[in-house]
Short mmCIF file of N, CA and C in Angstrom, two decimals:
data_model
loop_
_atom_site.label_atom_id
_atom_site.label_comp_id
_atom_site.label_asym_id
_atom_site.label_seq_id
_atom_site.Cartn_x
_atom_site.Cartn_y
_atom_site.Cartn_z
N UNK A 6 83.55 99.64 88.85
CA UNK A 6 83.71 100.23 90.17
C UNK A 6 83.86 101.74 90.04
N UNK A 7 83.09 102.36 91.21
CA UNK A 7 83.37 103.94 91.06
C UNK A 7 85.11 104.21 91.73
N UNK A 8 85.43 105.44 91.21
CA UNK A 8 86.49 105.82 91.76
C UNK A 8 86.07 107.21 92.72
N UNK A 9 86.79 107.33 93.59
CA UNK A 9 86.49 108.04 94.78
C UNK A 9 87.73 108.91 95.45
N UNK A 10 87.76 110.65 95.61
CA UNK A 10 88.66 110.70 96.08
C UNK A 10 89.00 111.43 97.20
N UNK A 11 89.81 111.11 98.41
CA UNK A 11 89.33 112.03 99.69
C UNK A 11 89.81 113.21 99.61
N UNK A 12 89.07 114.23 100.73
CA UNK A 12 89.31 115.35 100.66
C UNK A 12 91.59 115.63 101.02
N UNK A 13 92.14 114.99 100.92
CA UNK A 13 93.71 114.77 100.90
C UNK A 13 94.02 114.93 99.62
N UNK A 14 93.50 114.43 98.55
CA UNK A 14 93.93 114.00 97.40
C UNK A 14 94.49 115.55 96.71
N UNK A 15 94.22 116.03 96.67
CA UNK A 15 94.48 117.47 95.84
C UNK A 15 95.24 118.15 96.79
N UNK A 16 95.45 118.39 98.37
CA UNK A 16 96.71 118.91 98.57
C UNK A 16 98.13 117.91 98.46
N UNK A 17 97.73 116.71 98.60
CA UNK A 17 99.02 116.12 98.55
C UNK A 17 99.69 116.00 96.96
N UNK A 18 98.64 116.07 95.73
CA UNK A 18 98.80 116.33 94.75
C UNK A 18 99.74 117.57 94.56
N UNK A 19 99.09 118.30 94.92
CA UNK A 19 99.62 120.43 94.82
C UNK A 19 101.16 120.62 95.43
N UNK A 20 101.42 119.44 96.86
CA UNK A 20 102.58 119.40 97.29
C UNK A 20 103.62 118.46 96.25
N UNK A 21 102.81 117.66 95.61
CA UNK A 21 104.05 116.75 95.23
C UNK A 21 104.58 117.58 93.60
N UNK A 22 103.30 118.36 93.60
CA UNK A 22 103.78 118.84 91.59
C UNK A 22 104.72 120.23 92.49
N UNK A 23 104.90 120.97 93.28
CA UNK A 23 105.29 121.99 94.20
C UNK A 23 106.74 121.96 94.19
N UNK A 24 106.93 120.41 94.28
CA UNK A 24 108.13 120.41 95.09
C UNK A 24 108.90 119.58 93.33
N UNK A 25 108.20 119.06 92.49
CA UNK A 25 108.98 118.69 91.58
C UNK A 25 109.22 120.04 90.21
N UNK A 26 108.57 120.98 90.87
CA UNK A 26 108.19 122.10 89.69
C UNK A 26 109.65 122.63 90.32
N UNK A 27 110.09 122.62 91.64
CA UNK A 27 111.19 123.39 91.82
C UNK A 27 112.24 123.26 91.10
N UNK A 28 112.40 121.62 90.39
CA UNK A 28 113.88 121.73 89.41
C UNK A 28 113.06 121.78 87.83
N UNK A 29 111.90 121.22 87.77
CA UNK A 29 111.31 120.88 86.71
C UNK A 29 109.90 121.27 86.24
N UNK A 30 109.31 122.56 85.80
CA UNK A 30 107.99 122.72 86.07
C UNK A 30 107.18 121.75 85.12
N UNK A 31 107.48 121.41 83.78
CA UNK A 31 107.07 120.37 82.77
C UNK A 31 106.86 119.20 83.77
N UNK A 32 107.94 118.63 84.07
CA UNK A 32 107.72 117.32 84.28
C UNK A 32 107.11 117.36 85.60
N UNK A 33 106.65 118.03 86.04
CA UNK A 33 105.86 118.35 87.54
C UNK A 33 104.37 118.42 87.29
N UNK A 34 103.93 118.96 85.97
CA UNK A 34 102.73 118.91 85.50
C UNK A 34 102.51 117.40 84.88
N UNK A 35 103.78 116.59 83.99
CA UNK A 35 102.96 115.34 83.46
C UNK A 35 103.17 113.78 84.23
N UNK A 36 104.19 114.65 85.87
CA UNK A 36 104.13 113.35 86.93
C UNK A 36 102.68 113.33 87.18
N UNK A 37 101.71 114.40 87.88
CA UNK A 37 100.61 114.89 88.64
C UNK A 37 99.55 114.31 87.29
N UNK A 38 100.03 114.01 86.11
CA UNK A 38 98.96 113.49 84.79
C UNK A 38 99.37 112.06 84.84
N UNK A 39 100.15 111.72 85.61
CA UNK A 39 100.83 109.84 85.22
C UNK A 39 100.03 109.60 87.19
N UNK A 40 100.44 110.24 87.35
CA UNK A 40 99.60 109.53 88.98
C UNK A 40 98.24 109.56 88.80
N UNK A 41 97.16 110.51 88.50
CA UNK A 41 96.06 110.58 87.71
C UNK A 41 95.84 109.27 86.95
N UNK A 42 96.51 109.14 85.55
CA UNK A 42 96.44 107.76 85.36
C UNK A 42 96.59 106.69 86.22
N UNK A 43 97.52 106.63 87.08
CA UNK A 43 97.83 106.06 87.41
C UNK A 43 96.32 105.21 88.52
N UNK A 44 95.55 106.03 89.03
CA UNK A 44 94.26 106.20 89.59
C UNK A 44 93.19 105.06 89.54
N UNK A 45 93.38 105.38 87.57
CA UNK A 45 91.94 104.72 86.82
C UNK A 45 92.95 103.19 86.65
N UNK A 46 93.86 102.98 86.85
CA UNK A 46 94.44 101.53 86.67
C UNK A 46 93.69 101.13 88.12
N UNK A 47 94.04 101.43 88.93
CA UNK A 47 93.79 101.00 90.46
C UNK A 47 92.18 100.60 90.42
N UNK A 48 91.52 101.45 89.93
CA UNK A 48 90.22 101.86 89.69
C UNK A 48 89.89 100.36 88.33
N UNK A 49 90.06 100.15 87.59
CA UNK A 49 89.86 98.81 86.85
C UNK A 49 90.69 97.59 87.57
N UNK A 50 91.35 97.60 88.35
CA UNK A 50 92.66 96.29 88.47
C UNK A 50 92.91 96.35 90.33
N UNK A 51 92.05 96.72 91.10
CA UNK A 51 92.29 97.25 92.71
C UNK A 51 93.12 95.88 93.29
N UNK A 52 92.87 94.79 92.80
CA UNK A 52 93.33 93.68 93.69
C UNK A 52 94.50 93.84 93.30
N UNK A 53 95.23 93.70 92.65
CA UNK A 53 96.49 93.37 92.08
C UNK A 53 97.08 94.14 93.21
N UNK A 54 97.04 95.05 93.58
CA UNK A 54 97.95 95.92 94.43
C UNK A 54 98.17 95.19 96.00
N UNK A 55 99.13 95.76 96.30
CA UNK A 55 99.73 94.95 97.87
C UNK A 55 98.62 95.75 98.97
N UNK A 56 98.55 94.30 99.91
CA UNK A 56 97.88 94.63 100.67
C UNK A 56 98.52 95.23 101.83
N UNK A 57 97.89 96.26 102.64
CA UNK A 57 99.47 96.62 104.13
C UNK A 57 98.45 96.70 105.44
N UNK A 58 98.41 95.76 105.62
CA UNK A 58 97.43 95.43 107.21
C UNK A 58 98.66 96.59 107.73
N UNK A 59 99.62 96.55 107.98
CA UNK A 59 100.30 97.18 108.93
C UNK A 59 99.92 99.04 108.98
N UNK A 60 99.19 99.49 108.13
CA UNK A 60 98.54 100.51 107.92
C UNK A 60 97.18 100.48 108.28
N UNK A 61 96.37 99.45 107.44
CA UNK A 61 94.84 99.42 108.18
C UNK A 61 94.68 98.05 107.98
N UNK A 62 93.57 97.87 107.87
CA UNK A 62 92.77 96.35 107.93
C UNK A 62 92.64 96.03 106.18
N UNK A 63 92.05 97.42 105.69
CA UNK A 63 91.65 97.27 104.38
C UNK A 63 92.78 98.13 103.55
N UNK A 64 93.57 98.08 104.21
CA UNK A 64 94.49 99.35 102.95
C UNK A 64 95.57 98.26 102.38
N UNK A 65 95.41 99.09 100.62
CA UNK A 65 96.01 98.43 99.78
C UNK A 65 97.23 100.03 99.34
N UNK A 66 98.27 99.64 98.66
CA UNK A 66 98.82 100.13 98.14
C UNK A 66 99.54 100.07 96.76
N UNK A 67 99.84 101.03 96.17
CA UNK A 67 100.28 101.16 94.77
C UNK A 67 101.06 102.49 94.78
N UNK A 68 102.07 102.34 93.65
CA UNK A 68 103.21 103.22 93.40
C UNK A 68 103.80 103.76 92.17
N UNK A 69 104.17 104.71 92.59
CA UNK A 69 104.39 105.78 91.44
C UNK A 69 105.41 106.57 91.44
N UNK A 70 106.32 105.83 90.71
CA UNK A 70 107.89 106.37 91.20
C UNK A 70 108.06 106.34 92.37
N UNK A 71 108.58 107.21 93.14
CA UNK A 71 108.61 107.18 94.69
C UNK A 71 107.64 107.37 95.57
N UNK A 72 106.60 107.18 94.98
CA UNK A 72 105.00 107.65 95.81
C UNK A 72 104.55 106.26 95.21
N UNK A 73 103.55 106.88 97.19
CA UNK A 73 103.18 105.75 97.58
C UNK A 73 101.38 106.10 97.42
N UNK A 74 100.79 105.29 96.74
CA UNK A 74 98.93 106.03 96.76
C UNK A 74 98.88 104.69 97.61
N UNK A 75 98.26 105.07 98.46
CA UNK A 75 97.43 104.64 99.84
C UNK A 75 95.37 104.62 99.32
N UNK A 76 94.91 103.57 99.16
CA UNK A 76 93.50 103.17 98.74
C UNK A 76 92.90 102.22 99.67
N UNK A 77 91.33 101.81 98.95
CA UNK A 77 90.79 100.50 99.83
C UNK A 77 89.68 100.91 99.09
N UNK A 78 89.24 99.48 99.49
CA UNK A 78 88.14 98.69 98.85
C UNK A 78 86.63 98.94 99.57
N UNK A 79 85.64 99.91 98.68
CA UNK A 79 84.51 100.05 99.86
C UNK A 79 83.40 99.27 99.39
N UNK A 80 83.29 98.14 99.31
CA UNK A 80 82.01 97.31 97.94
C UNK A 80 82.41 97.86 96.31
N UNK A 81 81.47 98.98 95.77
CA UNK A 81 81.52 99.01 94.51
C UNK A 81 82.45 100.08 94.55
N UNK A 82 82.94 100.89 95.95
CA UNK A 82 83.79 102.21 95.33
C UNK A 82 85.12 101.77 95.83
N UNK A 83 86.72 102.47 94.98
CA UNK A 83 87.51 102.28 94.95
C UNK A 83 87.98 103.89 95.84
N UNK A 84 88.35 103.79 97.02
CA UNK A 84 88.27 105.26 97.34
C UNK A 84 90.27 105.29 97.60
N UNK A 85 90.63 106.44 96.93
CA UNK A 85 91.89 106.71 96.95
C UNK A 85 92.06 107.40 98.26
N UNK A 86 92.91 107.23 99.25
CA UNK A 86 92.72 108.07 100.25
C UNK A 86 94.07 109.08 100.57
N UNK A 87 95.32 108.56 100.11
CA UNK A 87 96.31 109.52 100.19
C UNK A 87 97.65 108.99 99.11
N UNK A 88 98.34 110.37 98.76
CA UNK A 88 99.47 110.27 97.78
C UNK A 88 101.06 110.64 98.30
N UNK A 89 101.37 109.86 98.94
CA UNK A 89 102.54 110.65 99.90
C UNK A 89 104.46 109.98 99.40
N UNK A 90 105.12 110.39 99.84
CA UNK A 90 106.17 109.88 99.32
C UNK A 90 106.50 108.74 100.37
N UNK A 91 106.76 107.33 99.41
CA UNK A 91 107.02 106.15 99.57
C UNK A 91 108.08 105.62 100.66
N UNK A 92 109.16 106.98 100.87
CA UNK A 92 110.35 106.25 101.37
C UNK A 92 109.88 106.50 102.94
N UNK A 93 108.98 107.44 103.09
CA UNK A 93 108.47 107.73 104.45
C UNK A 93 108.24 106.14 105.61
N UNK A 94 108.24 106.28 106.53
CA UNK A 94 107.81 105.07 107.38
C UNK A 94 106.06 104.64 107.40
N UNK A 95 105.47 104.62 106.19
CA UNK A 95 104.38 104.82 106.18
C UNK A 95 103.04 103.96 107.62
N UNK A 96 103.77 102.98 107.90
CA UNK A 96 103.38 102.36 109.72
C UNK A 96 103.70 103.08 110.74
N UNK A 97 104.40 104.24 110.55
CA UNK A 97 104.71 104.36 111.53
C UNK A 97 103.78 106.07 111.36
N UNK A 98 103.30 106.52 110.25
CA UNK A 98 102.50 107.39 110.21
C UNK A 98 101.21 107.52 110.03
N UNK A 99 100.87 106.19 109.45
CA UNK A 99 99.44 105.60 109.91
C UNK A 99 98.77 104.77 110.77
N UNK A 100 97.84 105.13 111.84
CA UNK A 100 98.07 103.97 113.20
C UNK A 100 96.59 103.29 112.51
N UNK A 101 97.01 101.88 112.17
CA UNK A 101 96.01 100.92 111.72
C UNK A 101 94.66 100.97 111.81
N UNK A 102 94.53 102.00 112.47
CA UNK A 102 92.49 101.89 112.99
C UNK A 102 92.07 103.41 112.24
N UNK A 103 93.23 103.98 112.25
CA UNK A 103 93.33 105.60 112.00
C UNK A 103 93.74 105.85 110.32
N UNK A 104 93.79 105.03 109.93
CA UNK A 104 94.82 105.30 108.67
C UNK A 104 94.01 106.47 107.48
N UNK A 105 92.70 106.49 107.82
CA UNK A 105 91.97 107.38 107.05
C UNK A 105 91.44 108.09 107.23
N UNK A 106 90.98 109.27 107.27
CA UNK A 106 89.88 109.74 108.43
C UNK A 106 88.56 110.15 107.05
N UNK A 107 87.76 109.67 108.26
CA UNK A 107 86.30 109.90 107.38
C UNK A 107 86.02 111.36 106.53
N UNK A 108 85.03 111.44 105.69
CA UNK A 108 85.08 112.60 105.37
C UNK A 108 83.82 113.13 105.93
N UNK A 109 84.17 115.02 106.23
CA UNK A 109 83.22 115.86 106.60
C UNK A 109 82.24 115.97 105.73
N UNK A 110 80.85 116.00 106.48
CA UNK A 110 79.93 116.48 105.49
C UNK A 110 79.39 118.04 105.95
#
């Protein structure tokens, strides 16, 4: 399966190494290298992860320390669509029909 990533992926990345560089700049660079990994697991193994109708129809989720990567299943591509922190109300910030928005061409 291809891996795929939306145009979100790199600011929510930039925010999450941002805000862990403030006590820790090391470990802010090799969280942002373990979520990365963390990617190509999703990317070989997509089912295993929980499914959350209460977000979309097709959204699956997986976690990473306190982050939450938000994905789905498009046939052969695995498209990552957001990296946000976990403890958030994540239903209540994604409205099920909306949970992704397409990308610009």
């Amino acid at each position: 399966m291809q891996l795929e990533l939306s145009r979100y992926i790199e600011g929510d990345l930039d925010d999450i190494a941002d805000y862990i560089a403030q006590d820790n700049p090391i470990r802010a660079v090799t969280f942002i290298q373990d979520i990365r990994t963390k990617f190509f697991d999703i990317q070989h193994h997509p089912l295993i992860y929980q499914l959350r109708p209460d977000i979309g129809e097709d959204a699956r989720m997986a976690t990473h320390g306190s982050y939450a990567i938000l994905f789905r299943i498009m046939g052969e591509i695995i498209r990552i669509e957001r990296v946000i922190y976990g403890s958030r109300d994540l239903s209540g910030i994604f409205k099920p029909s909306k949970w992704c928005a397409p990308e610009q061409t």
